[in-house]
Coordinates of C-alpha atoms and ligand atoms in Angstrom, one line a residue:
X122 CA -59.2 27.3 12.4
X123 CA -58.1 23.6 13.9
X124 CA -57.9 25.3 17.7
X125 CA -61.7 25.2 17.7
X126 CA -61.2 21.3 16.3
X127 CA -59.3 20.0 19.3
X128 CA -56.5 21.7 20.7
X129 CA -57.9 22.8 24.2
X130 CA -56.0 24.8 27.2
X131 CA -55.7 23.8 30.0
X132 CA -54.6 25.1 33.4
X133 CA -51.0 26.4 33.3
X134 CA -50.6 26.3 29.5
X135 CA -49.9 29.5 27.6
X136 CA -52.9 31.8 26.0
X137 CA -54.9 30.5 22.8
X138 CA -53.4 32.9 21.0
X139 CA -49.7 32.3 21.6
X140 CA -49.9 28.6 21.4
X141 CA -51.6 29.5 17.9
X142 CA -48.7 31.8 17.2
X143 CA -46.3 29.2 18.4
X144 CA -47.4 26.7 16.1
X145 CA -48.0 28.3 13.2
X146 CA -44.4 29.9 13.3
X147 CA -42.8 27.4 14.5
X148 CA -39.7 26.9 12.4
X149 CA -40.6 22.8 12.1
X150 CA -43.0 21.6 9.8
X151 CA -46.3 20.9 11.2
X152 CA -49.9 19.5 10.3
X153 CA -52.5 17.8 11.4
X154 CA -54.8 15.1 9.6
X155 CA -58.4 14.1 10.4
X156 CA -58.8 10.1 11.0
X157 CA -60.0 9.8 7.5
X158 CA -56.2 11.2 6.5
X159 CA -57.3 14.8 5.4
X160 CA -54.8 17.6 6.4
X161 CA -56.6 19.9 8.7
X162 CA -53.6 22.1 9.3
X163 CA -50.1 23.2 8.0
X164 CA -48.1 25.5 9.5
X165 CA -45.9 27.9 7.5
X166 CA -42.7 26.3 7.9
X167 CA -44.6 22.8 5.8
X168 CA -45.9 25.1 3.1
X169 CA -42.4 26.5 2.7
X170 CA -40.8 23.1 2.9
X171 CA -42.6 22.0 0.1
X172 CA -43.8 24.7 -1.6
X173 CA -47.9 25.2 -1.6
X174 CA -50.3 27.6 -0.5
X175 CA -52.5 26.7 2.5
X176 CA -55.0 26.1 -0.1
X177 CA -52.9 23.5 -2.1
X178 CA -52.0 21.1 1.0
X179 CA -54.9 21.5 3.6
X180 CA -57.6 19.9 2.8
X181 CA -55.7 17.0 0.6
X182 CA -55.3 14.0 1.5
X183 CA -52.2 13.3 2.8
X184 CA -51.1 10.4 1.0
X185 CA -50.9 12.6 -2.2
X186 CA -47.5 13.8 -1.0
X187 CA -45.7 10.7 -0.8
X188 CA -43.7 9.5 -2.9
X189 CA -44.3 6.1 -2.1
X190 CA -47.8 5.1 -1.3
X191 CA -47.0 1.5 0.1
X192 CA -43.9 3.2 2.4
X193 CA -47.0 5.8 3.5
X194 CA -49.6 2.6 4.2
X195 CA -46.5 1.0 6.4
X196 CA -45.9 3.9 8.5
X197 CA -49.9 4.2 9.3
X198 CA -50.6 1.2 9.8
X199 CA -47.0 1.1 12.1
X200 CA -49.1 4.6 13.9
X201 CA -52.1 3.2 14.4
X202 CA -50.8 0.1 16.4
X203 CA -48.0 2.2 18.2
X204 CA -49.8 5.3 18.5
X205 CA -46.6 7.1 17.7
X206 CA -43.7 7.3 15.1
X207 CA -40.6 8.5 15.9
X208 CA -37.9 10.0 13.4
X209 CA -39.0 8.3 10.2
X210 CA -37.3 9.0 6.8
X211 CA -39.8 9.4 4.1
X212 CA -39.7 11.4 0.4
X213 CA -42.4 14.3 -0.3
X214 CA -43.3 15.6 -3.4
X215 CA -43.0 19.1 -4.0
X216 CA -44.9 21.5 -6.2
X217 CA -42.5 21.8 -8.6
X218 CA -42.2 17.8 -8.9
X219 CA -39.3 17.9 -7.1
X220 CA -38.1 15.2 -3.7
X221 CA -37.9 16.9 -0.6
X222 CA -36.3 14.2 1.9
X223 CA -38.0 14.6 5.4
X224 CA -38.1 12.8 9.0
X225 CA -41.6 12.5 10.5
X226 CA -43.0 11.7 14.1
X227 CA -46.1 11.6 14.7
X228 CA -48.8 10.6 17.4
X229 CA -52.5 10.3 17.8
X230 CA -55.0 12.5 19.4
X231 CA -57.6 10.7 21.2
X232 CA -61.0 11.7 22.7
X233 CA -63.3 9.2 24.7
X234 CA -61.4 6.5 22.7
X235 CA -62.2 8.4 19.6
X236 CA -59.0 9.4 17.3
X237 CA -59.6 13.0 16.3
X238 CA -56.6 13.3 14.4
X239 CA -53.0 12.4 14.2
X240 CA -50.5 15.7 14.4
X241 CA -47.1 15.4 13.1
X242 CA -43.5 17.0 12.4
X243 CA -41.5 17.1 9.5
X244 CA -38.2 17.9 9.5
X245 CA -36.3 19.3 6.1
X246 CA -33.4 16.2 6.2
X247 CA -31.5 17.3 2.5
X248 CA -28.7 18.6 4.5
X249 CA -28.2 15.8 6.7
X250 CA -29.1 13.2 3.6
X251 CA -26.5 14.9 1.5
X252 CA -23.3 15.0 3.7
X253 CA -24.7 10.9 4.3
X254 CA -24.2 10.2 0.6
X255 CA -21.1 12.4 0.3
X256 CA -19.9 10.2 3.6
X257 CA -20.9 7.2 1.6
X258 CA -19.2 7.9 -1.6
X259 CA -15.8 9.1 0.1
X260 CA -15.5 6.1 2.1
X261 CA -16.4 4.2 -1.5
X262 CA -13.9 6.0 -3.1
X263 CA -11.3 5.6 -0.7
X264 CA -12.0 1.5 -1.0
X265 CA -11.6 1.8 -4.6
X266 CA -8.0 3.8 -3.9
X267 CA -6.9 1.4 -1.4
X268 CA -7.8 -1.6 -3.5
X269 CA -5.3 -1.2 -6.3
X270 CA -2.2 -0.6 -7.2
X271 CA -2.4 0.8 -10.5
X272 CA -3.1 4.7 -10.7
X273 CA -5.5 5.3 -13.8
X274 CA -8.0 2.5 -13.1
X275 CA -8.5 3.6 -9.6
X276 CA -9.1 6.8 -10.6
X277 CA -11.1 5.8 -13.6
X278 CA -13.2 4.1 -10.8
X279 CA -13.4 7.0 -8.8
X280 CA -14.7 9.2 -11.6
X281 CA -17.1 6.8 -12.4
X282 CA -18.6 7.3 -9.0
X283 CA -18.3 11.1 -8.8
X284 CA -19.9 11.7 -12.1
X285 CA -22.8 12.7 -12.5
X286 CA -24.1 12.0 -9.2
X287 CA -21.5 14.6 -7.5
X288 CA -20.5 16.5 -10.4
X289 CA -20.5 16.7 -14.0
X290 CA -17.0 17.6 -15.1
X291 CA -13.4 16.3 -12.5
X292 CA -10.1 17.4 -13.7
X293 CA -7.6 15.7 -12.1
X294 CA -4.1 17.4 -12.4
X295 CA -0.6 16.2 -10.5
X296 CA 2.8 18.5 -10.5
X297 CA 5.5 16.7 -11.8
X298 CA 8.8 16.3 -10.7
X299 CA 10.2 19.1 -13.4
X300 CA 7.4 22.0 -11.9
X301 CA 5.0 21.6 -14.3
X302 CA 1.1 20.7 -14.3
X303 CA 0.5 17.0 -16.0
X304 CA -3.3 16.5 -16.5
X305 CA -3.6 12.7 -14.6
X306 CA -7.3 12.3 -15.5
X307 CA -10.1 14.2 -16.4
X308 CA -14.0 13.2 -16.8
X309 CA -17.3 14.5 -18.0
X310 CA -20.5 13.4 -18.1
X311 CA -20.7 14.3 -21.4
X312 CA -18.1 12.6 -24.1
X313 CA -18.3 15.5 -26.6
X314 CA -17.8 18.4 -24.0
X315 CA -15.0 16.0 -22.8
X316 CA -12.8 15.6 -26.1
X317 CA -12.9 19.4 -26.3
X318 CA -11.4 20.0 -23.1
X319 CA -8.8 17.2 -23.6
X320 CA -8.2 19.0 -26.8
X321 CA -7.7 22.4 -25.2
X322 CA -5.3 21.7 -22.3
X323 CA -2.9 19.4 -24.6
X324 CA -2.0 22.4 -26.6
X325 CA -2.7 24.9 -23.0
X326 CA -0.1 23.4 -20.6
X327 CA -1.3 25.1 -16.9
X328 CA 0.5 28.5 -16.2
X329 CA 2.6 27.8 -12.6
X330 CA 4.1 31.8 -13.4
X331 CA 2.3 34.3 -13.0
X332 CA -1.1 32.3 -12.4
X333 CA -4.4 34.4 -11.8
X334 CA -7.0 34.3 -8.6
X335 CA -9.9 31.6 -9.9
X336 CA -6.7 29.3 -11.8
X337 CA -5.8 26.1 -11.5
X338 CA -2.6 27.0 -11.5
X339 CA -2.6 29.5 -8.5
X340 CA -4.4 26.8 -6.4
X341 CA -0.9 24.9 -7.4
X342 CA 1.1 28.0 -6.2
X343 CA -0.5 28.9 -3.5
X344 CA -2.2 25.7 -1.6
X345 CA -5.9 27.4 -1.5
X346 CA -8.8 25.7 -1.9
X347 CA -11.5 27.4 -3.9
X348 CA -15.4 27.7 -4.4
X349 CA -17.0 29.4 -6.9
X350 CA -20.5 29.0 -6.3
X351 CA -22.1 31.1 -9.2
X352 CA -19.1 30.8 -11.7
X353 CA -19.6 32.9 -15.7
X354 CA -16.5 33.3 -17.5
X355 CA -17.0 37.1 -17.4
X356 CA -15.1 36.4 -13.9
X357 CA -11.5 36.1 -16.5
X358 CA -13.1 39.7 -18.0
X359 CA -10.0 41.8 -15.5
X360 CA -7.0 39.0 -16.2
X361 CA -5.8 38.3 -19.5
X362 CA -7.1 35.2 -20.5
X363 CA -7.4 33.8 -24.5
X364 CA -10.8 34.4 -26.2
X365 CA -10.4 30.4 -26.7
X366 CA -10.7 29.6 -23.3
X367 CA -13.0 32.1 -22.8
X368 CA -14.8 30.2 -25.6
X369 CA -14.4 26.8 -24.1
X370 CA -15.5 27.7 -20.6
X371 CA -19.0 29.4 -22.1
X372 CA -19.3 26.0 -24.8
X373 CA -18.7 23.8 -21.3
X374 CA -21.5 25.8 -19.3
X375 CA -20.2 25.7 -16.4
X376 CA -22.2 27.2 -13.3
X377 CA -20.0 26.3 -10.4
X378 CA -16.6 25.6 -9.1
X379 CA -14.4 23.7 -6.3
X380 CA -10.6 23.5 -6.9
X381 CA -8.9 22.0 -4.2
X382 CA -5.0 21.3 -4.4
X383 CA -3.7 17.9 -3.5
X384 CA -1.5 18.1 -0.3
X385 CA 1.0 15.4 0.9
X386 CA 2.9 16.4 4.2
X387 CA 2.7 20.0 3.5
X388 CA 3.5 19.6 -0.1
X389 CA 1.6 20.2 -2.7
X390 CA 1.2 17.1 -5.3
X391 CA -1.7 18.1 -7.3
X392 CA -4.6 19.9 -8.1
X393 CA -8.1 19.3 -8.6
X394 CA -11.5 20.9 -10.2
X395 CA -15.0 20.0 -10.1
X396 CA -17.0 21.9 -12.4
X397 CA -20.9 21.6 -12.5
X398 CA -22.5 22.5 -15.6
X399 CA -25.9 22.1 -14.1
X400 CA -27.8 25.2 -12.7
X401 CA -29.3 23.4 -10.5
X402 CA -26.8 22.0 -9.0
X403 CA -24.7 24.9 -7.3
X404 CA -21.9 23.5 -5.2
X405 CA -22.0 25.0 -1.2
X406 CA -19.8 24.6 2.0
X407 CA -21.3 20.8 2.5
X408 CA -20.0 20.0 -0.9
X409 CA -16.8 22.1 0.0
X410 CA -16.0 19.9 2.9
X411 CA -16.2 16.8 1.3
X412 CA -14.0 17.9 -1.8
X413 CA -11.4 18.9 0.6
X414 CA -11.6 15.2 2.6
X415 CA -11.8 13.5 -1.1
X416 CA -8.6 14.9 -1.8
X417 CA -6.8 14.4 0.9
X418 CA -7.7 10.7 0.5
X419 CA -6.6 10.8 -3.0
X420 CA -3.2 12.6 -2.4
X421 CA -1.9 10.0 0.2
X422 CA -3.2 6.9 -2.0
X423 CA -1.9 8.5 -5.1
X424 CA 1.3 9.1 -2.8
X425 CA 1.4 5.9 -1.5
X426 CA 0.9 4.3 -5.1
X427 CA 3.7 6.4 -6.6
X428 CA 6.0 4.9 -3.8
X429 CA 5.1 1.5 -4.5
X430 CA 5.8 1.9 -8.7
X431 CA 8.8 3.6 -7.4
X432 CA 10.1 0.7 -5.5
X433 CA 8.6 -2.6 -7.9
X434 CA 10.1 -0.8 -10.6
X435 CA 13.6 -0.8 -8.3
X436 CA 13.0 -4.1 -7.2
X437 CA 12.3 -5.4 -11.0
X438 CA 15.7 -3.4 -12.3
X439 CA 17.6 -5.1 -9.4
X440 CA 16.3 -8.7 -10.4
X441 CA 17.0 -8.1 -13.5
X442 CA 20.8 -6.6 -12.9
X443 CA 20.4 -9.9 -10.7
X444 CA 20.1 -12.2 -13.5
X445 CA 22.9 -10.9 -15.7
X446 CA 25.1 -11.0 -12.9
X447 CA 24.4 -14.9 -12.2
X448 CA 24.6 -15.6 -16.1
X449 CA 27.8 -13.7 -16.0
X450 CA 28.7 -15.8 -13.2
X451 CA 27.7 -18.9 -14.8
X452 CA 29.4 -18.6 -18.1
X453 CA 33.0 -17.5 -16.2
X454 CA 33.5 -20.1 -14.2
X455 CA 32.8 -22.8 -16.7
X456 CA 35.0 -21.0 -18.9
X457 CA 37.5 -21.1 -16.3
X458 CA 37.7 -24.2 -14.9
X459 CA 39.3 -25.7 -18.5
X460 CA 42.0 -23.6 -18.4
X461 CA 42.8 -23.7 -14.6
X462 CA 42.6 -27.8 -14.8
X463 CA 45.1 -27.7 -17.9
X464 CA 47.7 -25.3 -15.4
X465 CA 47.3 -27.4 -12.7
X466 CA 48.0 -30.5 -14.8
X467 CA 50.8 -28.7 -16.9
X468 CA 52.5 -27.2 -13.5
X469 CA 52.7 -30.4 -11.8
X470 CA 54.6 -31.9 -14.5
X471 CA 57.3 -29.6 -14.2
X472 CA 57.6 -30.1 -11.0
X473 CA 58.4 -34.0 -11.9
X474 CA 60.4 -32.8 -14.4
X475 CA 63.0 -30.0 -12.7
X476 CA 62.9 -32.0 -9.9
X477 CA 64.2 -34.9 -11.7
X478 CA 67.1 -32.4 -12.6
X479 CA 67.3 -31.5 -9.1
X480 CA 66.3 -27.7 -10.1
X481 CA 65.0 -27.1 -6.2
X482 CA 64.6 -23.7 -7.0
X483 CA 62.4 -24.2 -10.1
X484 CA 60.8 -27.0 -7.9
X485 CA 60.0 -24.1 -4.9
X486 CA 58.5 -21.7 -7.2
X487 CA 56.0 -24.3 -8.8
X488 CA 54.9 -25.7 -5.9
X489 CA 53.8 -22.1 -4.9
X490 CA 52.2 -21.7 -8.1
X491 CA 50.7 -25.0 -7.2
X492 CA 49.1 -23.6 -4.4
X493 CA 48.0 -20.4 -6.2
X494 CA 46.1 -22.4 -9.0
X495 CA 44.4 -24.2 -6.2
X496 CA 43.4 -21.7 -4.5
X497 CA 42.1 -20.0 -8.1
X498 CA 40.3 -23.8 -8.2
X499 CA 38.4 -23.4 -4.8
X500 CA 37.5 -20.2 -6.2
X501 CA 35.7 -21.7 -9.1
X502 CA 34.4 -24.4 -7.6
X503 CA 32.6 -22.0 -5.6
X504 CA 31.5 -20.1 -8.2
X505 CA 30.2 -23.4 -10.0
X506 CA 28.3 -24.4 -7.1
X507 CA 26.6 -21.0 -6.9
X508 CA 25.4 -21.4 -10.2
X509 CA 24.2 -25.0 -9.4
X510 CA 22.0 -23.4 -6.5
X511 CA 20.5 -20.8 -8.9
X512 CA 19.0 -24.0 -11.4
X513 CA 18.2 -25.9 -8.6
X514 CA 21.2 -28.5 -9.9
X515 CA 23.5 -28.7 -6.7
X516 CA 23.5 -33.0 -6.7
X517 CA 23.7 -34.8 -3.3
X518 CA 24.7 -38.3 -3.1
X519 CA 23.7 -39.6 0.2
X520 CA 25.3 -42.3 2.1
X521 CA 26.2 -43.8 5.7
X522 CA 29.3 -42.8 6.8
X523 CA 31.7 -42.0 10.3
X524 CA 31.0 -38.1 11.8
X525 CA 33.4 -37.9 13.8
X526 CA 36.0 -39.5 11.6
X527 CA 35.2 -37.3 8.3
X528 CA 35.9 -34.6 11.1
X529 CA 39.3 -36.0 12.0
X530 CA 40.7 -36.1 8.2
X531 CA 39.9 -32.7 7.6
X532 CA 41.4 -31.2 10.9
X533 CA 44.5 -32.9 10.1
X534 CA 44.3 -31.8 6.2
X535 CA 43.7 -28.2 7.6
X536 CA 46.3 -28.3 10.5
X537 CA 48.7 -28.8 7.4
X538 CA 48.0 -25.9 5.9
X539 CA 48.2 -23.7 8.8
X540 CA 51.4 -23.1 11.4
X541 CA 49.8 -19.9 13.1
X542 CA 46.2 -21.4 14.5
X543 CA 46.0 -24.9 16.7
X544 CA 43.3 -27.1 15.8
X545 CA 41.8 -28.7 19.3
X546 CA 38.9 -31.0 18.8
X547 CA 36.1 -32.0 21.4
X548 CA 34.7 -35.0 19.5
X549 CA 32.3 -36.7 21.5
X550 CA 30.6 -40.4 20.2
X551 CA 28.3 -40.5 17.5
X552 CA 26.6 -43.0 15.4
X553 CA 27.7 -43.4 11.8
X554 CA 25.0 -40.8 10.0
X555 CA 24.0 -40.5 6.7
X556 CA 24.5 -37.5 4.5
X557 CA 26.6 -36.5 1.5
X558 CA 30.1 -36.6 2.8
X559 CA 32.0 -34.8 0.3
X560 CA 29.3 -31.6 1.0
X561 CA 29.3 -31.5 4.6
X562 CA 33.0 -31.7 4.3
X563 CA 33.0 -28.5 2.2
X564 CA 30.8 -26.9 4.9
X565 CA 33.4 -28.0 8.1
X566 CA 36.4 -26.5 5.5
X567 CA 34.3 -23.4 5.2
X568 CA 34.1 -23.3 8.9
X569 CA 37.5 -24.2 9.9
X570 CA 38.9 -21.6 7.0
X571 CA 37.2 -18.7 7.9
X572 CA 38.2 -19.4 11.8
X573 CA 42.0 -19.3 10.7
X574 CA 41.0 -16.2 8.3
X575 CA 39.3 -14.1 10.7
X576 CA 41.3 -14.8 13.4
X577 CA 44.4 -13.5 12.7
X578 CA 46.4 -13.1 15.8
X579 CA 46.6 -16.8 15.6
X580 CA 45.2 -19.1 19.0
X581 CA 42.9 -22.2 18.5
X582 CA 40.5 -23.1 17.1
X583 CA 37.9 -25.7 18.6
X584 CA 36.0 -28.4 16.7
X585 CA 33.1 -29.2 19.2
X586 CA 30.8 -32.5 18.1
X587 CA 28.1 -33.7 19.6
X588 CA 25.5 -36.5 19.2
X589 CA 22.0 -37.3 20.4
X590 CA 18.2 -37.8 19.6
X591 CA 19.1 -38.9 16.2
X592 CA 21.3 -35.1 15.5
X593 CA 24.8 -34.7 15.1
X594 CA 26.0 -31.2 16.1
X595 CA 29.6 -29.6 14.8
X596 CA 30.8 -26.0 15.9
X597 CA 33.9 -24.1 15.2
X598 CA 34.7 -21.8 17.4
X599 CA 37.7 -19.0 17.0
X600 CA 38.7 -16.3 18.8
X601 CA 39.2 -13.7 16.1
X602 CA 37.9 -10.3 15.1
X603 CA 33.9 -11.5 15.2
X604 CA 31.2 -9.9 13.7
X605 CA 29.2 -6.9 13.9
X606 CA 25.9 -7.1 15.7
X607 CA 24.6 -5.0 12.9
X608 CA 25.6 -7.1 9.9
X609 CA 24.6 -10.2 11.4
X610 CA 21.7 -11.0 9.8
X611 CA 23.6 -10.5 6.1
X612 CA 25.9 -13.1 7.0
X613 CA 24.5 -16.1 4.8
X614 CA 23.0 -14.1 1.6
X615 CA 25.1 -14.2 -1.1
X616 CA 28.5 -12.2 -1.8
X617 CA 27.6 -11.0 1.4
X618 CA 31.2 -9.8 2.9
X619 CA 31.8 -7.5 6.5
X620 CA 31.8 -4.1 5.1
X621 CA 34.5 -2.4 6.2
X622 CA 38.5 -2.6 6.2
X623 CA 38.1 -6.4 7.0
X624 CA 36.8 -7.2 3.5
X625 CA 39.9 -5.6 2.1
X626 CA 42.2 -7.0 4.4
X627 CA 41.0 -10.5 4.0
X628 CA 40.2 -12.1 0.5
X629 CA 37.4 -13.8 -0.1
X630 CA 34.3 -13.8 -2.1
X631 CA 31.5 -13.8 0.7
X632 CA 30.1 -17.1 -0.9
X633 CA 30.9 -19.9 1.6
X634 CA 28.2 -19.3 4.2
X635 CA 25.8 -19.0 1.3
X636 CA 26.9 -22.4 0.5
X637 CA 27.0 -24.3 3.3
X638 CA 23.5 -22.9 4.6
X639 CA 22.2 -24.5 1.3
X640 CA 23.8 -27.6 1.9
X641 CA 22.7 -27.9 5.2
X642 CA 18.9 -26.9 3.9
X643 CA 19.2 -29.8 1.6
X644 CA 20.3 -32.2 4.7
X645 CA 16.8 -30.4 5.9
X646 CA 19.6 -29.4 8.6
X647 CA 20.0 -26.2 10.5
X648 CA 23.1 -23.6 10.4
X649 CA 23.8 -20.6 13.0
X650 CA 26.4 -18.6 14.9
X651 CA 27.1 -16.6 17.6
X652 CA 29.3 -13.5 17.8
X653 CA 30.9 -10.8 19.2
X654 CA 32.8 -7.7 17.8
X655 CA 36.6 -8.0 18.8
X656 CA 35.9 -11.7 20.5
X657 CA 35.1 -14.3 18.3
X658 CA 33.2 -16.2 16.6
X659 CA 31.7 -20.0 17.2
X660 CA 29.7 -21.1 13.6
X661 CA 27.6 -24.4 14.1
X662 CA 25.6 -26.6 11.5
X663 CA 22.8 -29.3 13.3
X664 CA 21.8 -32.7 11.3
X665 CA 19.6 -35.1 11.7
X666 CA 21.9 -38.3 11.7
X667 CA 19.8 -40.1 9.4
X668 CA 18.6 -38.0 6.6
Ligands
LIG1350 P1 34.5 -15.1 2.5 O1 35.2 -15.3 4.1 O2 34.8 -15.9 1.0 O3 34.1 -13.4 2.4 P2 31.8 -16.1 3.5 O4 30.4 -16.3 3.0 O5 32.9 -17.6 4.0 O6 33.1 -15.5 2.5 O7 31.8 -15.4 4.8 C1 31.4 -14.5 5.1 C2 31.9 -13.4 5.6 O8 31.3 -13.3 7.1 C3 32.8 -13.0 5.7 O9 33.4 -12.1 4.5 C4 33.2 -12.2 6.8 O10 32.8 -11.0 6.9 C5 32.2 -13.3 7.5 N1 33.0 -13.9 8.5 C6 32.9 -16.0 8.0 N2 33.4 -16.4 9.2 C7 33.4 -15.5 10.1 C8 34.4 -15.7 11.3 N3 34.5 -16.9 11.6 N4 34.9 -14.2 11.9 C9 34.5 -13.5 11.7 N5 34.0 -13.2 10.2 C10 33.6 -14.3 9.9

C-alpha cells in the first residue's frame, strides 16, 4: 500500500517485493504518517509492540498513541525545524491501556519541496529503562546505607525505596554468631499482611539443619541465589512443610520469588527474600542481577556498620573504665596524702630524738625511712598532678626568673643523690625568662631522674641550655638503654612505660613525661626527644622566654 504512495526503487536498490518484505518484517517498529499526522503504514513489529491490529492503528492520528500530547507537539515541531529526530524517548499507549517506553528516530520524505510523509523507527526500550531505574535504585540504596551508621534506620529507608516500586515484600535475615538465622527487617506494602508474616516468623525460626531447596535456610547453607519466576505454594508439596506455612504463602498471594545470600569475603552473613504478590510483576533475569548487586552492597555496608558499632562499644567501655580509674586515682591520692605527711613529720621527730640520745643505728634506719617516705610523696604528688590535669586544675604561677640558675640548683641537688652518674652542665647565656619556676623545674627533675634511672651502667648526664630568638631550650642527654623505635610514639601517654623487662627492672608509674608534656604545653612550648635503643636518649623542651 505505502509503496504506491511514495517509496520508490532507484538503480541498485533491491526489488520492490523484497524491500516491502524487509520493512514489514523488520524487527524494529516502523510507521509512516502523512503530512496531517495520520498513520499510513505500520509494520508488524510496531503493531505487536503496542498490541493493535492494523485496522486499529493505521488510519488513526499518530498523536492519539502518545501519552503526553504537549511533548508530542514539541517533538513534531523539532522534526519540522530540523528535518529529523534522533533517539527521542517517549511513552506510547498500548491497546490494553498500559504504557510502553520507546525510543523514536524519524525524518521527512519530500517531493519537489512538498512534505509527503514522515517515517519513524520505534524501538522498545522497556528493558533499558528498567535497568536505568534499577541502577538508580541501587545508587540511592548505596547512598542511604553509606550515609548512616544506624543499621535499623538505613534498612527502613531502603525498604521504603524498594516497596512498592520494585517489590511487594522484602525479608532481610541475618546469620547470627550463634549460627541461627535472625530476622533483621521485614517490609510489605500491605501492613495487615506484614503483621501476619512477622507473627509467623516469630514462632518459626529458619531451619538451618535440614533445609529444603527453595527455602531461606537452603540459601543460607549453600550460598546459592535462587529465582523462582512463577511461584506457587504447591512448590513445597514434595517436601515436609507445615500446613500453616503453605497457608501463609497462599494468604500472601506470592507470585514470584528471589532469594539472595549476602556474602562478605566469601562468608555468608544473611539472606534477603524478595517476594512479588502481583501477577503482573514476575521477576526476570534483570531483576535477579539487580538484587544480587544490591545484596552485595548491603552485606558489605551492614558488615562495616557492625564493625563500627563494635568499635564504638569498645571505645565507650574503655572510656568508662578510664573514668573509673581516674576517680580511683583522685580518691586514693587524696586519701594517701595526709597519712604520708604525718609519717614524714613523725620520722623527723623520731630522728632528732634518737640523734639527741646518740642512737646512731636508729638514726640511720630513720634516715632510710625518710628517703622512702620522700619517694612515696613524689608518687602521690604525681598522682595528684594527673588528677589536676584531668580536671583542668593544674595551676601555674608565672614569674620572671633566671633559667640557668635554676638549672644549676637542680643539677647540684640531683648530683647529691646520685653517686653513679656525673651530671655535666653545658649552659649558654640566657636572659631571665617568664614562667612557672617550680613546674619547669619539675620537668627538668623528671628528665634528669629518667636519664639516671634508664642508664644503669652509670656515665655522664649532660644538661645543655641555649637561648635565642625569644626561646630557651634545654636538653638532657644520657647514654642509657634508649627507647625502641616502635614504642617512641607512645612515650608521652599517661601511664605508658616501655613494655618488657625494663618495666620490671626500673621503678616508675609512667606519669613523669605525661605531666611534663602538659606543663610544657601550658607554657606554649614544645617537648620532644631523640632516642636509639641501646645507645641513649636526649629529652628536650623549648619554651618562649616571655610566655
Ligand atoms: P616512669 O619513668 O616513671 O616510668 P616517665 O613518664 O618518666 O615514667 O617515662 C615513661 C617511660 O619512658 C619510662 O617508663 C621509660 O620506659 C621511658 N623513658 C623515659 N625516659 C627515658 C630515658 N631517658 N631512657 C630510656 N627510656 C626512657
